Amino acid sequence: MLRKADVDVRKKNVTPDQIPYSTIVRLTQYLRVVEKLDELGVSNISSAELSDETHINSFLVRKDLSYFGEFGTRGVGYEISVLKRELKSILGLVKRHKTVIVGAGNLGRALVHYSGFRDKGFDIVAIFDSSPEKIGASIEGFKIESVFVLEEYLKSNPDVTIGIIAVPAASAQFIANLLVANNIQGILSFAPIAINLPEDVVYAAVDLTTHLEIISYYITNPDARKSYSLRA
Ligand code: NAI
């Protein structure tokens, strides 16, 4: 079925595969700002204001949004409610995404407690672990399930599409393989290791230590900060 975003992309003579990944990353930044302004009751925003709020060049703002059709009015800018609706539609956020977490350690537990995922449309529906001491315990009303029933769980719940990996690096590839063999289409991994996955699986890795290492470089080398301020 065609989404509105697909129709708009066709209208602009670009196919979804021609839209750069960096544009999709920036769309999430625009959405964050637009949601905040919507909550504050602001009704319109110009591309210059969106540029100020996101620290993204206004040319890029207009270029990114133009891939998806015309939401704005020259001289007036964008109507916040329309921009929010369209950004959510483009990002596939008009439906909710059922998500499982594997690893109920410090990080896995913190993720279950975080209400921000639910607010943005990502429902944590189950959490799994391999430790006999953790299996059966409760977090936020969830019983921690054994990883041995993960496969069976995913087979009986084919509407779960995202898996979050919060296990040690040594187990991450094994868990990723198990997830993708059972319909999971997108993986967010916190394990500090590169995971090999089939090309049709959407994979994002968050290694917080690399960010600290980058910060360390720039505070150790103040002369290099110009390149930091010019980062895309
Ligand atoms: P943790 O040791 O507290 O928790 C890991 C959990 O994974 C344990 O409960 C363990 O029983 C479970 N586990 C191990 N092998 C498993 C398997 N095969 N199947 C299912 N569960 C399994 O570790 P923590 O701190 O929660 O970190 C989790 C991952 O996130 C690690 O890869 C770590 O490097 C990474 N990470 C953690 C951060 C943090 O702030 N805690 C920050 C950045 C990354």
XYZ file of C-alpha atoms and ligand atoms in Angstrom:
276
model
C 0.000 0.000 0.000
C 1.305 3.467 -0.858
C 1.980 5.797 2.014
C 1.402 9.533 1.613
C 5.190 9.959 1.760
C 5.638 7.618 -1.229
C 3.123 9.612 -3.232
C 4.923 12.878 -2.445
C 8.299 11.370 -3.257
C 6.956 10.347 -6.666
C 5.572 13.820 -7.206
C 9.096 15.186 -6.791
C 10.528 12.611 -9.220
C 12.763 11.019 -6.639
C 12.468 7.482 -5.426
C 12.907 6.655 -1.723
C 16.311 5.086 -2.429
C 17.578 8.452 -3.713
C 16.926 10.186 -0.403
C 20.172 10.350 1.592
C 20.430 8.723 4.991
C 21.634 12.080 6.381
C 18.285 13.621 5.348
C 16.400 10.987 7.336
C 18.595 11.710 10.380
C 17.802 15.433 10.075
C 14.063 14.760 9.682
C 14.085 13.313 13.191
C 15.709 16.537 14.419
C 13.046 18.641 12.684
C 10.331 16.484 14.209
C 11.774 16.946 17.698
C 11.638 20.754 17.314
C 8.207 20.752 15.701
C 6.768 18.563 18.494
C 8.184 20.914 21.111
C 6.757 23.995 19.360
C 3.405 22.276 18.885
C 3.247 21.642 22.642
C 3.971 25.335 23.197
C 1.068 26.276 20.908
C 3.224 27.767 18.126
C 1.380 27.525 14.791
C 3.980 28.369 12.106
C 7.712 28.135 11.555
C 9.906 29.428 8.753
C 12.810 27.395 7.386
C 15.152 30.036 8.889
C 13.607 29.466 12.338
C 13.755 25.694 11.900
C 17.381 26.154 10.927
C 18.066 28.212 14.085
C 16.338 25.680 16.325
C 18.128 22.655 14.868
C 21.468 24.321 13.997
C 21.051 22.925 10.490
C 21.730 25.189 7.529
C 18.439 26.612 6.157
C 19.343 25.535 2.612
C 19.593 21.953 3.862
C 16.293 22.296 5.756
C 14.497 23.338 2.578
C 16.275 20.716 0.470
C 15.479 17.913 2.939
C 11.798 18.802 3.096
C 11.511 19.361 -0.659
C 12.226 15.667 -1.275
C 8.794 14.941 0.136
C 6.647 17.516 -1.618
C 5.640 21.032 -0.728
C 4.511 21.523 2.877
C 5.486 25.162 3.166
C 4.150 28.448 1.845
C 6.622 30.961 0.474
C 7.038 33.852 2.930
C 4.986 32.134 5.644
C 6.905 28.947 6.224
C 5.450 25.724 7.514
C 2.278 25.153 9.466
C 3.452 23.276 12.564
C 0.542 20.817 12.666
C 0.987 19.917 8.982
C 4.762 19.603 9.252
C 4.452 17.414 12.334
C 1.876 15.167 10.669
C 3.936 14.855 7.479
C 7.231 14.212 9.283
C 5.583 11.499 11.374
C 4.090 9.958 8.257
C 7.409 10.009 6.383
C 9.223 8.457 9.365
C 6.619 5.706 9.683
C 5.518 6.980 13.086
C 1.795 7.035 12.452
C 1.717 3.443 13.635
C 3.220 2.083 16.828
C 6.221 -0.236 16.787
C 6.341 -3.259 19.059
C 9.828 -3.702 20.456
C 11.590 -6.345 22.543
C 14.699 -5.891 24.673
C 17.248 -8.665 25.099
C 19.421 -8.252 28.180
C 17.892 -7.229 31.497
C 21.073 -5.848 33.044
C 21.767 -2.246 34.008
C 21.074 -0.886 30.566
C 18.130 -3.124 29.641
C 16.386 -2.234 32.888
C 17.012 1.471 32.400
C 15.514 1.247 28.895
C 12.377 -0.433 30.215
C 11.984 2.366 32.779
C 12.377 5.077 30.119
C 8.920 6.353 29.164
C 10.234 8.341 26.169
C 10.089 5.329 23.851
C 6.395 4.836 24.510
C 5.723 8.552 24.076
C 7.293 8.386 20.617
C 5.420 5.284 19.471
C 7.755 2.457 20.475
C 6.063 -0.021 22.792
C 8.377 -2.273 24.772
C 6.378 -5.485 24.858
C 8.815 -7.943 26.469
C 12.307 -8.279 27.937
C 14.502 -11.389 27.895
C 17.601 -12.531 29.731
C 19.661 -15.692 30.149
C 20.450 -15.367 33.846
C 18.421 -17.704 36.093
C 18.641 -15.053 38.845
C 16.866 -12.506 36.628
C 14.330 -14.628 34.781
C 10.907 -14.300 36.430
C 11.719 -10.990 38.160
C 9.559 -7.959 37.373
C 10.480 -4.572 35.894
C 7.759 -1.956 35.347
C 5.144 -4.705 35.357
C 7.074 -6.905 32.881
C 8.179 -10.365 33.875
C 11.711 -10.987 32.594
C 11.428 -13.930 30.213
C 14.042 -16.575 29.491
C 15.985 -15.989 26.282
C 15.233 -19.634 25.513
C 11.613 -18.665 24.780
C 12.551 -15.641 22.637
C 12.199 -17.533 19.378
C 8.837 -18.989 20.342
C 7.674 -15.554 21.550
C 8.591 -13.870 18.259
C 6.954 -16.632 16.229
C 3.704 -16.150 18.141
C 3.964 -12.347 17.979
C 4.880 -11.555 14.356
C 3.855 -7.919 14.840
C 7.003 -7.337 16.923
C 9.389 -5.699 14.455
C 12.205 -4.127 16.489
C 14.756 -5.720 18.817
C 17.023 -3.861 21.228
C 20.247 -5.658 22.132
C 21.522 -4.919 25.638
C 23.670 -7.998 26.235
C 27.477 -8.149 26.539
C 29.432 -7.917 23.269
C 30.230 -11.640 23.300
C 26.521 -12.563 23.010
C 25.387 -9.776 20.684
C 25.888 -11.522 17.313
C 24.127 -14.652 18.543
C 21.147 -12.623 19.755
C 21.056 -10.584 16.532
C 20.970 -13.795 14.473
C 18.135 -15.122 16.601
C 16.163 -11.883 16.206
C 16.503 -11.661 12.418
C 15.686 -15.347 11.971
C 12.353 -14.558 13.639
C 10.943 -11.616 11.676
C 12.699 -8.761 13.424
C 13.237 -6.037 10.820
C 15.171 -3.456 12.807
C 17.848 -3.781 15.483
C 19.185 -1.194 17.890
C 22.327 -2.526 19.541
C 24.145 -1.070 22.517
C 26.831 -3.771 22.479
C 30.251 -2.306 21.642
C 30.851 -4.629 18.689
C 30.043 -4.538 14.972
C 27.275 -7.001 14.182
C 26.943 -8.694 10.772
C 23.399 -8.726 9.472
C 21.587 -9.348 6.192
C 21.234 -6.176 4.117
C 17.470 -6.040 4.486
C 17.714 -5.644 8.263
C 17.847 -2.060 9.487
C 20.598 -1.804 12.056
C 21.690 1.030 14.307
C 24.481 0.721 16.853
C 24.941 3.042 19.793
C 28.353 2.846 21.404
C 28.295 5.585 24.018
C 32.012 5.234 24.696
C 32.860 6.362 21.162
C 31.043 9.647 21.872
C 33.059 10.125 25.055
C 36.242 9.399 23.073
C 35.281 12.061 20.514
C 34.595 14.538 23.329
C 37.963 13.612 24.839
C 39.706 14.358 21.520
C 38.138 17.821 21.225
C 38.739 18.836 24.819
C 42.320 17.596 24.535
C 42.819 19.443 21.207
C 41.066 22.826 21.459
C 42.599 23.877 18.101
C 40.607 21.140 16.377
C 37.233 22.468 17.564
C 36.520 24.217 14.281
C 36.140 20.830 12.586
C 33.774 19.831 15.399
C 31.588 22.902 14.913
C 31.445 22.133 11.153
C 30.259 18.561 11.656
C 27.289 17.665 9.450
P 24.937 -6.069 32.362
O 26.032 -7.055 32.555
O 24.405 -5.314 33.528
O 23.698 -6.775 31.638
C 23.817 -7.664 30.571
C 22.663 -8.643 30.681
O 22.693 -9.478 29.532
C 22.776 -9.544 31.905
O 21.558 -9.477 32.634
C 23.043 -10.906 31.335
O 22.463 -11.935 32.127
C 22.369 -10.786 29.989
N 22.859 -11.726 28.995
C 24.114 -12.125 28.741
N 24.141 -12.982 27.709
C 22.864 -13.120 27.301
C 22.230 -13.867 26.281
N 22.945 -14.659 25.452
N 20.910 -13.777 26.145
C 20.178 -12.980 26.967
N 20.708 -12.250 27.968
C 22.038 -12.324 28.127
O 25.454 -5.088 31.229
P 24.924 -3.619 30.900
O 25.684 -2.631 31.634
O 23.444 -3.611 30.983
O 25.357 -3.467 29.370
C 24.679 -4.188 28.348
C 25.346 -3.897 27.009
O 25.284 -2.512 26.763
C 26.838 -4.271 26.999
O 27.176 -4.708 25.698
C 27.519 -2.962 27.345
O 28.835 -2.918 26.819
C 26.602 -1.984 26.651
N 26.597 -0.643 27.230
C 26.221 -0.434 28.504
C 26.191 0.873 29.011
C 25.745 1.207 30.369
O 25.714 2.424 30.674
N 25.394 0.238 31.195
C 26.571 1.991 28.216
C 26.924 1.641 26.892
C 26.913 0.381 26.447
